Amino acid sequence: MSSSIRIDRNVPMEMRDGMVLRADIYRPDDNDKHPAILMRAYRKVFGRVGHLDIFMATRAGYALVTQVIRGRGSSEGEWHPEEASTVEGQDGFDSVEWIAGQSWCDGNVGMMGFSHAGGMAAQTAMMNPPHLKAIAPWSSGVGQRQGGPGGFRPPNTGGAISFITALLWLPNEAADVVNRLERQGQDVTEMRRSLEWARTNPEEYYNFLPLKDVPFAKFERIGQLWDFRLRGVPQTEVKETRTYERVMVPCSHLTGWYDGVASASFESFINMQERGGSLLAREGQHIISGPWAHLGELGNHLGAMNYGAGLGRPPSSHLIDFFNRYLCGEEIRIPPVMYFLMGRNEWRESDSWPLPQTQWQRFFFHSKGSANTASGDGLLSRDEPGSEPPDVFTYDPHNPVPTVGGGLVGAPAGLGFTPGPLEQSAIERRNDVLCFTTPELKEDVEVTGPIEAHVFAATSARDTDFTAKLVDVYPDGRSLNLVDGIKRARGLKSEFQPELINPGEVNEYVITLGPTSQLFRRGHRIRIDISSSNFPLYDRNMNTGNPIGEDTAGIVAKQTVYHETGYASYIDLPVIPDKSAR
């Protein structure tokens, strides 16, 4: 095999409807046939980088094809994200088969992609192209939810919008629309000016009301994209695209504990193990999760933490192992689950998720009615509550709890948001944040698995949100966030068919915080923060009950959180026995 690399730029690939998509092809410069890896992305620079080093792949004997999807960049056609589950799957099918038919390909094709590009790999796998042998949808999922607010919604958004993602995506999406209209001879001066406003005035952009009328929304095609980001497809067209049974090939999943779509990655892994369309698919599921953020470098620093040298070999080398096994037939052991235990800073392995030795432990909320702020009397305990007064706070959508760290799936330039673990003390001094904290731990406690909070609450509004955040409190008083989630009241029965609630009625809010793996050290404390906003990570609920994007102003809501017999609020923690943590 040659050590030289041949690079062919903007290679035309014709789809079944005659549209031509463009790709760059990197392959060993020889006359041999090679297995190929396809990445389909929405812009070329994204497809060229990813987390698979191009030259590492070619040195390992692969041809790497990075294609720009329909309607983006130099590829022909129109891009309609609301139709992605069908069109992108068909284009992926045609692209895989085109590659398999090239003289330089041995007929074995894999797909990979990070974030949106991972979704493209998943949609292709559901179409079952004959020559597709394996996929690696990293920081993504095999089947995502399409419809309802936001179009794409990770499980931990609970009916709210992953707002910071919408803020990031719209200018990127609109840029291609504007460029294409300009090439068609249209005057796009005002369109460019409106998008430049969004880029140069980020705080005004994300606080704009009503959301549906942001300046760029008046332009038809851009307005359609923005409406999809806010509301998704019409309710009559809402559908679940998580058809795991249609996927017949092995999958390598990668995510991070501070990746906003970590829940989606683990959900896909679990469902593919149980429901994959073939024995090979069910037994060929692998997932890696480390202390990483979405679209971030997979290094040892994140937020306020340094995870040391224990991170070991880069994930790209694991990806080569995965393709060597499933495209080339090499006998390579790859554990189903590899996860990084934060706090101990070392890798662990398992055959399944959640871990088979998990002991689910409920930690109940307690207070004398004054759990507001970290200085309040909120307590987190294994003891079930008896007769206790509830905690009350007011939620003002014009003064929301600001986002500090966490799983940010993109953030517009200039906002200054940093993903990952960050100091939460300023947040926990707010009167609209309830803090329930354990006493100092007498021994190490490992928490590894999905986290879920059950909050019994009432509100004075027809619609509102409740948020939850798991925090590690250090002996010196520092508090660092681990995972968080949100639940929207109108989505209590169904996120796809929302219903307003009755003011004053007590409801159970089941809040998905997502997966984590943390060793709470002896002397530390475990804390759960409860509030009604985390902005702009999630959109503000204006408490009016109006359709998303319609409000010009919000109303203040009185929020009451209960923890008593019959309404025992708690957080369910997946505790791993001591012997597994040592």
XYZ file of C-alpha atoms in Angstrom:
582
model
C 0.000 0.000 0.000
C 1.309 3.425 -0.959
C 2.252 5.904 1.751
C 1.272 8.735 -0.585
C -2.247 10.165 -0.590
C -4.322 11.030 -3.622
C -6.835 13.846 -3.143
C -9.664 14.472 -5.609
C -11.682 17.646 -4.949
C -15.344 18.383 -5.736
C -15.985 14.996 -7.312
C -19.549 14.833 -8.741
C -21.823 12.092 -7.386
C -25.207 11.815 -9.120
C -28.268 10.915 -7.050
C -31.356 8.990 -8.213
C -33.230 12.198 -9.115
C -30.357 13.606 -11.160
C -29.088 16.025 -8.511
C -25.286 16.161 -8.264
C -23.630 16.255 -4.843
C -19.954 17.125 -4.452
C -17.329 15.277 -2.443
C -13.624 15.299 -1.687
C -11.960 11.883 -1.807
C -8.773 11.015 0.091
C -7.233 7.608 -0.607
C -3.911 5.797 -0.815
C -2.228 6.698 -4.113
C -2.041 3.212 -5.582
C -4.021 0.854 -7.796
C -5.343 -1.323 -4.968
C -8.938 -1.579 -3.808
C -9.638 -0.206 -0.335
C -12.501 -0.131 2.145
C -14.108 3.301 2.263
C -15.519 5.589 4.948
C -18.153 8.149 3.958
C -18.917 11.313 5.901
C -21.865 13.424 4.736
C -21.899 16.902 6.284
C -23.581 20.273 5.835
C -20.357 22.120 5.060
C -17.044 20.970 3.704
C -14.772 22.189 6.490
C -16.864 20.237 9.024
C -16.706 17.071 6.977
C -12.946 17.331 6.570
C -12.205 17.623 10.266
C -14.514 15.625 12.501
C -12.727 13.346 14.971
C -11.248 11.005 12.401
C -7.910 12.277 11.209
C -7.936 12.032 7.427
C -4.336 10.966 7.199
C -4.717 8.432 10.007
C -7.526 6.844 8.002
C -5.593 6.728 4.738
C -2.488 5.392 6.480
C -4.700 2.619 7.853
C -5.674 1.731 4.288
C -9.019 3.506 3.952
C -10.440 5.787 1.320
C -12.199 8.687 3.042
C -15.033 10.442 1.213
C -16.332 13.749 2.621
C -19.510 14.843 0.869
C -21.518 18.056 1.210
C -25.209 17.226 1.541
C -27.976 18.302 -0.825
C -28.633 22.022 -0.948
C -25.491 23.038 0.933
C -22.175 24.356 -0.337
C -21.396 23.269 -3.888
C -23.943 20.429 -3.936
C -27.076 20.863 -6.025
C -30.668 20.837 -4.840
C -32.539 22.443 -1.959
C -32.027 21.658 1.696
C -35.181 21.118 3.752
C -34.356 19.935 7.299
C -37.992 19.004 7.899
C -37.634 16.358 5.168
C -34.212 15.092 6.211
C -35.356 11.679 7.450
C -36.353 10.662 3.907
C -34.251 12.684 1.477
C -30.982 12.351 3.367
C -31.468 8.624 3.736
C -31.985 8.239 0.001
C -28.985 10.414 -0.830
C -26.886 8.427 1.628
C -27.990 5.159 0.027
C -27.061 6.411 -3.447
C -23.716 7.731 -2.212
C -22.736 4.464 -0.511
C -23.545 2.473 -3.627
C -21.717 4.982 -5.852
C -18.589 4.569 -3.715
C -18.865 0.767 -3.709
C -18.867 0.811 -7.509
C -15.634 2.773 -7.861
C -12.489 1.038 -9.081
C -10.589 2.015 -5.924
C -13.177 0.549 -3.478
C -13.301 -3.096 -2.397
C -17.067 -2.922 -1.842
C -16.938 -2.439 1.927
C -18.262 0.969 2.977
C -18.688 2.460 6.431
C -20.154 5.796 7.463
C -19.255 8.180 10.241
C -20.259 11.624 11.288
C -20.180 13.985 14.228
C -23.418 15.650 15.371
C -25.587 16.433 12.312
C -23.342 14.296 10.109
C -23.896 11.390 12.506
C -27.612 11.731 11.918
C -26.968 11.468 8.189
C -25.169 8.152 8.758
C -28.108 6.889 10.815
C -30.690 7.907 8.219
C -28.668 6.099 5.560
C -28.429 2.924 7.655
C -32.222 2.830 7.907
C -32.341 2.591 4.096
C -30.056 -0.488 4.150
C -27.734 0.074 1.183
C -26.250 -3.359 0.337
C -22.611 -2.280 0.679
C -22.941 -0.403 3.989
C -21.225 -2.522 6.670
C -21.053 -0.262 9.765
C -21.761 3.291 10.955
C -20.350 5.609 13.608
C -22.911 8.304 14.544
C -20.846 10.263 17.062
C -22.516 12.845 19.327
C -25.739 11.968 17.595
C -28.153 9.059 17.572
C -29.397 6.241 15.389
C -32.925 7.657 15.467
C -33.832 11.160 16.549
C -37.194 12.674 17.368
C -38.526 14.779 14.542
C -41.412 17.131 15.118
C -42.623 19.342 17.906
C -40.590 22.267 19.209
C -37.122 22.547 17.775
C -37.416 19.895 15.076
C -34.589 17.836 16.599
C -34.918 17.437 20.370
C -32.588 15.545 22.676
C -34.467 13.594 25.394
C -33.390 15.955 28.204
C -35.192 18.980 26.693
C -38.535 17.697 27.949
C -40.649 19.630 25.454
C -38.568 22.811 25.597
C -36.318 23.991 22.771
C -32.579 23.444 22.782
C -32.520 27.183 22.237
C -28.807 27.826 22.121
C -28.616 25.261 19.313
C -31.339 27.041 17.355
C -29.452 30.320 17.773
C -26.304 28.741 16.374
C -27.882 26.814 13.522
C -30.099 29.422 11.938
C -27.326 31.783 10.699
C -25.405 28.771 9.364
C -28.479 27.425 7.577
C -29.476 30.819 6.244
C -26.027 31.612 4.853
C -26.358 28.914 2.193
C -29.883 30.071 1.349
C -28.669 33.637 0.852
C -25.687 32.570 -1.249
C -27.898 30.500 -3.537
C -30.441 33.291 -3.961
C -27.625 35.681 -4.801
C -26.311 33.314 -7.478
C -29.825 33.289 -8.927
C -29.655 37.059 -9.316
C -31.706 38.151 -6.310
C -30.809 41.181 -4.224
C -29.901 39.742 -0.816
C -28.572 42.925 0.798
C -31.299 43.104 3.439
C -31.039 39.390 4.179
C -27.318 39.687 4.804
C -27.887 42.738 6.980
C -30.408 40.877 9.146
C -28.065 37.905 9.597
C -25.181 40.220 10.395
C -27.364 41.783 13.099
C -27.808 38.339 14.670
C -24.063 37.697 14.583
C -22.981 41.077 15.937
C -25.758 41.581 18.510
C -26.020 38.131 20.105
C -27.581 39.241 23.395
C -30.255 41.261 21.604
C -30.754 38.305 19.258
C -31.461 35.696 21.909
C -33.615 38.065 24.012
C -35.723 39.252 21.072
C -39.526 39.138 21.478
C -41.626 37.879 19.892
C -39.255 35.185 18.725
C -41.203 34.552 15.543
C -40.486 38.114 14.385
C -36.704 38.279 14.638
C -35.530 40.517 11.765
C -34.438 37.710 9.432
C -37.763 35.848 9.791
C -39.531 38.207 7.357
C -37.619 36.664 4.462
C -39.630 33.681 3.264
C -37.101 30.833 3.111
C -35.138 31.995 6.172
C -38.420 32.444 8.018
C -39.385 28.861 7.186
C -36.109 27.595 8.653
C -36.559 29.691 11.803
C -40.155 28.495 12.222
C -38.934 24.900 11.997
C -36.326 25.594 14.687
C -39.020 27.044 16.952
C -41.959 24.748 16.304
C -40.940 21.804 14.164
C -43.285 20.264 11.636
C -47.088 20.650 11.952
C -48.645 18.419 14.583
C -50.508 16.466 11.889
C -47.140 15.441 10.448
C -45.314 14.661 13.700
C -43.605 11.325 13.558
C -41.050 9.240 15.356
C -38.046 8.400 13.205
C -36.453 6.117 15.797
C -37.028 2.938 13.800
C -34.157 0.922 15.203
C -35.435 -2.310 13.676
C -34.523 -1.016 10.224
C -30.806 -0.783 11.043
C -28.925 -3.990 10.184
C -25.312 -2.923 10.780
C -23.034 -2.415 13.817
C -22.737 1.079 15.313
C -20.008 2.927 17.179
C -21.463 5.688 19.360
C -19.387 8.389 21.017
C -20.552 11.140 23.324
C -19.427 13.119 26.357
C -20.749 13.716 29.842
C -21.157 17.394 28.880
C -22.542 16.735 25.416
C -26.093 18.040 25.136
C -27.093 14.990 23.095
C -25.535 12.378 25.413
C -29.015 11.108 26.302
C -29.739 10.539 22.613
C -26.495 8.605 22.127
C -27.145 6.279 25.066
C -30.807 5.922 24.107
C -29.695 4.798 20.647
C -27.114 2.373 22.058
C -29.645 0.735 24.389
C -32.386 0.495 21.784
C -30.046 -0.848 19.120
C -28.828 -3.564 21.515
C -32.437 -4.560 22.139
C -34.166 -3.816 18.835
C -31.551 -3.727 16.082
C -32.744 -5.331 12.862
C -30.174 -8.144 12.836
C -28.142 -10.191 15.290
C -25.013 -8.503 13.951
C -26.499 -5.084 14.665
C -27.656 -6.026 18.167
C -24.322 -7.574 19.138
C -22.269 -4.934 17.334
C -23.174 -1.909 19.449
C -20.359 0.049 21.098
C -20.378 3.330 22.997
C -17.637 5.559 24.420
C -18.323 8.460 26.784
C -15.705 10.709 28.320
C -15.462 14.139 29.982
C -16.143 15.954 26.732
C -18.535 18.520 25.309
C -20.361 18.637 21.995
C -18.202 19.749 19.060
C -15.273 20.202 21.417
C -11.756 18.928 21.417
C -11.473 15.551 23.104
C -8.721 16.742 25.430
C -8.158 16.531 29.181
C -9.422 20.051 30.001
C -13.076 21.029 30.118
C -14.604 23.968 31.938
C -13.035 24.231 35.380
C -11.645 20.689 35.399
C -8.435 18.979 34.317
C -8.972 15.247 33.986
C -5.291 14.388 33.745
C -3.424 11.866 31.668
C -5.909 9.059 32.299
C -7.805 9.788 29.096
C -5.249 7.725 27.163
C -5.461 7.028 23.437
C -7.605 9.322 21.275
C -11.098 8.192 20.232
C -10.056 8.302 16.566
C -7.894 5.239 17.189
C -10.927 3.416 18.616
C -12.820 4.332 15.463
C -10.132 2.767 13.273
C -10.381 -0.392 15.414
C -14.157 -0.393 14.896
C -13.914 -0.168 11.122
C -11.040 -2.671 11.006
C -13.309 -5.157 12.753
C -16.530 -4.613 10.838
C -15.260 -3.554 7.399
C -12.079 -5.637 7.221
C -12.982 -8.627 9.409
C -10.080 -8.264 11.841
C -10.391 -9.999 15.212
C -10.279 -6.993 17.535
C -11.848 -6.901 20.985
C -14.007 -3.808 21.448
C -15.995 -3.588 24.707
C -19.663 -2.639 24.331
C -19.326 0.217 26.846
C -16.279 2.333 27.652
C -16.891 5.170 30.102
C -14.691 7.636 31.958
C -15.312 7.822 35.708
C -14.851 11.476 36.637
C -13.568 12.139 40.127
C -11.402 9.047 39.885
C -10.333 9.940 36.332
C -10.018 6.505 34.822
C -11.677 4.417 32.135
C -14.077 1.574 32.909
C -15.733 -1.082 30.740
C -19.114 -2.803 30.787
C -21.210 -5.103 28.623
C -24.373 -3.061 29.063
C -25.884 0.267 30.094
C -27.022 1.006 32.715
C -24.328 -0.994 34.484
C -25.619 -4.404 35.637
C -24.444 -3.807 39.232
C -26.395 -0.536 39.542
C -28.246 0.060 42.803
C -30.964 2.643 42.199
C -31.233 4.901 45.226
C -33.823 7.611 45.775
C -32.625 10.782 47.461
C -35.638 12.738 48.729
C -36.084 16.505 49.046
C -36.581 17.950 52.534
C -36.862 21.446 54.015
C -38.765 23.584 56.475
C -40.008 25.673 53.585
C -36.843 27.701 53.001
C -34.729 25.773 50.482
C -34.164 28.922 48.425
C -30.422 29.439 47.721
C -27.550 27.228 48.851
C -27.749 28.937 52.256
C -31.312 27.737 52.785
C -32.498 24.697 54.730
C -32.880 22.306 51.794
C -31.730 18.761 52.548
C -31.242 15.723 50.309
C -31.662 12.426 52.132
C -32.503 8.734 51.685
C -35.302 9.194 54.234
C -38.801 9.627 52.833
C -40.532 12.859 53.858
C -43.492 13.035 56.200
C -45.406 16.242 56.832
C -43.297 19.141 55.540
C -44.114 22.617 54.208
C -43.496 23.133 50.481
C -40.924 25.487 49.010
C -42.045 28.491 46.999
C -40.270 30.721 44.486
C -41.274 33.085 41.723
C -40.202 32.606 38.131
C -39.899 35.780 36.081
C -39.156 35.016 32.404
C -37.635 38.488 32.087
C -35.063 37.566 34.733
C -34.291 33.915 33.966
C -31.610 31.808 35.612
C -28.616 32.191 33.279
C -26.853 29.236 31.720
C -23.514 28.510 33.395
C -21.709 25.531 31.884
C -23.406 22.255 31.070
C -24.064 20.452 27.819
C -24.113 23.298 25.333
C -24.779 22.096 21.796
C -23.199 25.122 20.158
C -23.286 28.766 21.190
C -23.284 31.862 18.970
C -19.950 33.650 18.796
C -19.631 36.459 21.299
C -21.979 35.116 23.947
C -19.095 33.871 26.055
C -20.732 30.613 27.137
C -18.399 27.786 28.127
C -19.533 24.156 28.196
C -18.653 21.713 30.932
C -18.291 21.876 34.716
C -18.291 25.447 36.056
C -18.738 27.104 39.440
C -22.457 27.371 40.268
C -22.242 29.531 43.412
C -23.631 32.672 41.757
C -26.617 30.706 40.479
C -27.194 29.163 43.893
C -27.418 32.596 45.517
C -30.568 33.383 43.546
C -33.862 33.226 45.420
C -35.516 31.452 42.469
C -33.192 28.451 42.847
C -34.002 25.738 45.403
C -30.995 23.777 46.669
C -31.317 20.352 48.307
C -27.975 19.059 49.600
C -26.777 15.931 51.399
C -24.611 16.107 54.520
C -20.905 15.558 53.910
C -20.338 12.077 52.532
C -18.627 9.695 54.926
C -17.312 7.577 52.051
C -16.884 7.788 48.293
C -20.090 7.362 46.280
C -19.941 6.440 42.597
C -22.893 7.581 40.513
C -22.794 6.119 37.003
C -25.827 5.960 34.758
C -28.880 7.953 33.671
C -30.187 10.541 36.138
C -33.849 11.376 36.607
C -35.626 13.758 38.982
C -39.262 13.460 40.051
C -40.589 16.830 41.175
C -44.108 17.332 42.498
C -44.997 20.940 41.842
C -47.771 23.426 41.193
C -47.720 26.725 39.341
C -49.972 29.747 39.036
C -49.544 29.619 35.239
C -51.212 27.617 32.451
C -47.764 26.577 31.267
C -44.297 26.784 32.793
C -41.036 24.861 33.118
C -39.209 23.105 35.932
C -35.473 22.468 35.736
C -33.119 20.213 37.684
C -29.336 20.186 37.946
C -27.060 17.664 39.698
C -24.096 19.306 41.431
C -20.924 18.114 43.181
C -20.224 20.329 46.215
C -16.575 20.407 47.299
C -15.353 20.712 50.894
C -14.212 24.289 50.180
C -17.732 25.249 49.084
C -17.231 25.131 45.326
C -20.148 23.589 43.462
C -19.631 22.142 39.975
C -22.466 21.039 37.715
C -22.707 17.526 36.293
C -25.973 17.114 34.333
C -29.195 19.049 33.966
C -32.605 18.826 32.354
C -35.948 20.542 31.944
C -39.625 19.615 31.713
C -42.305 21.772 30.112
C -45.746 21.646 31.713
C -47.665 21.575 28.436
C -45.722 18.438 27.508
C -46.526 16.441 30.649
C -48.858 14.088 28.783
C -47.206 14.264 25.365
C -44.455 16.424 23.922
C -46.001 15.900 20.486
C -49.566 16.844 21.483
C -49.179 19.526 24.177
C -51.927 20.451 26.631
C -52.057 23.404 29.002
C -52.383 22.614 32.707
C -54.714 23.866 35.429
C -53.131 26.572 37.614
C -52.651 25.426 41.199
C -52.854 21.733 40.316
C -50.048 19.507 41.644
C -48.322 17.557 38.881
C -45.363 15.205 38.808
C -42.584 16.561 36.597
C -40.273 13.740 35.518
C -37.093 15.502 34.448
C -34.486 13.623 32.411
C -31.074 15.016 33.330
C -29.079 12.577 31.225
C -26.193 10.191 31.879
C -23.055 10.821 33.890
C -20.278 9.009 35.719
C -18.955 10.769 38.801
C -17.183 9.642 41.944
C -18.417 11.913 44.736
C -15.469 11.902 47.105
C -15.629 11.538 50.867
C -16.214 14.978 52.369
C -18.095 16.202 49.290
C -21.860 16.708 49.170
C -24.447 15.841 46.524
C -26.826 18.637 45.561
C -29.867 19.017 43.319
C -30.828 22.524 42.173
C -34.455 23.116 41.172
C -35.696 26.156 39.272
C -37.740 27.089 36.194
C -35.193 28.340 33.674
C -31.704 27.772 32.301
C -31.391 30.406 29.599
C -30.381 30.426 26.800
C -29.530 26.712 26.933
C -33.300 26.205 26.865
C -35.837 28.763 25.670
C -37.682 30.821 28.279
C -41.206 29.698 29.045
C -43.184 32.950 29.090
C -45.831 31.344 31.367
C -48.698 32.481 29.111
C -49.640 29.222 27.425
C -49.381 30.873 24.019
C -47.723 29.087 21.083
C -43.932 29.196 21.156
C -42.583 32.365 19.586
C -45.798 34.415 19.863
C -45.243 36.268 23.142
C -44.177 39.900 23.306
C -43.907 39.671 27.102
C -44.083 37.082 29.830
C -45.874 36.874 33.168
C -44.431 36.040 36.580
C -45.421 32.636 37.953
C -45.570 31.427 41.538
C -43.944 27.995 41.744
C -44.553 25.576 44.622
C -42.425 22.450 45.070
C -43.787 19.745 47.377
C -41.935 17.145 49.429
C -44.338 15.372 51.754
C -46.229 12.106 52.050
C -48.003 11.547 48.750
C -45.907 14.198 46.998
C -42.388 13.009 47.771
C -40.030 14.732 45.330
C -36.735 12.933 44.748
C -33.811 12.309 42.457
C -33.086 8.737 41.364
C -29.342 8.073 41.429
C -27.635 5.013 39.880
C -25.200 4.178 42.674
C -22.436 1.664 41.982
C -21.348 -0.492 44.952
C -18.155 0.565 46.722
C -16.078 -2.357 45.464
C -16.626 -1.157 41.891
C -15.360 2.325 42.702
C -12.126 1.257 44.319
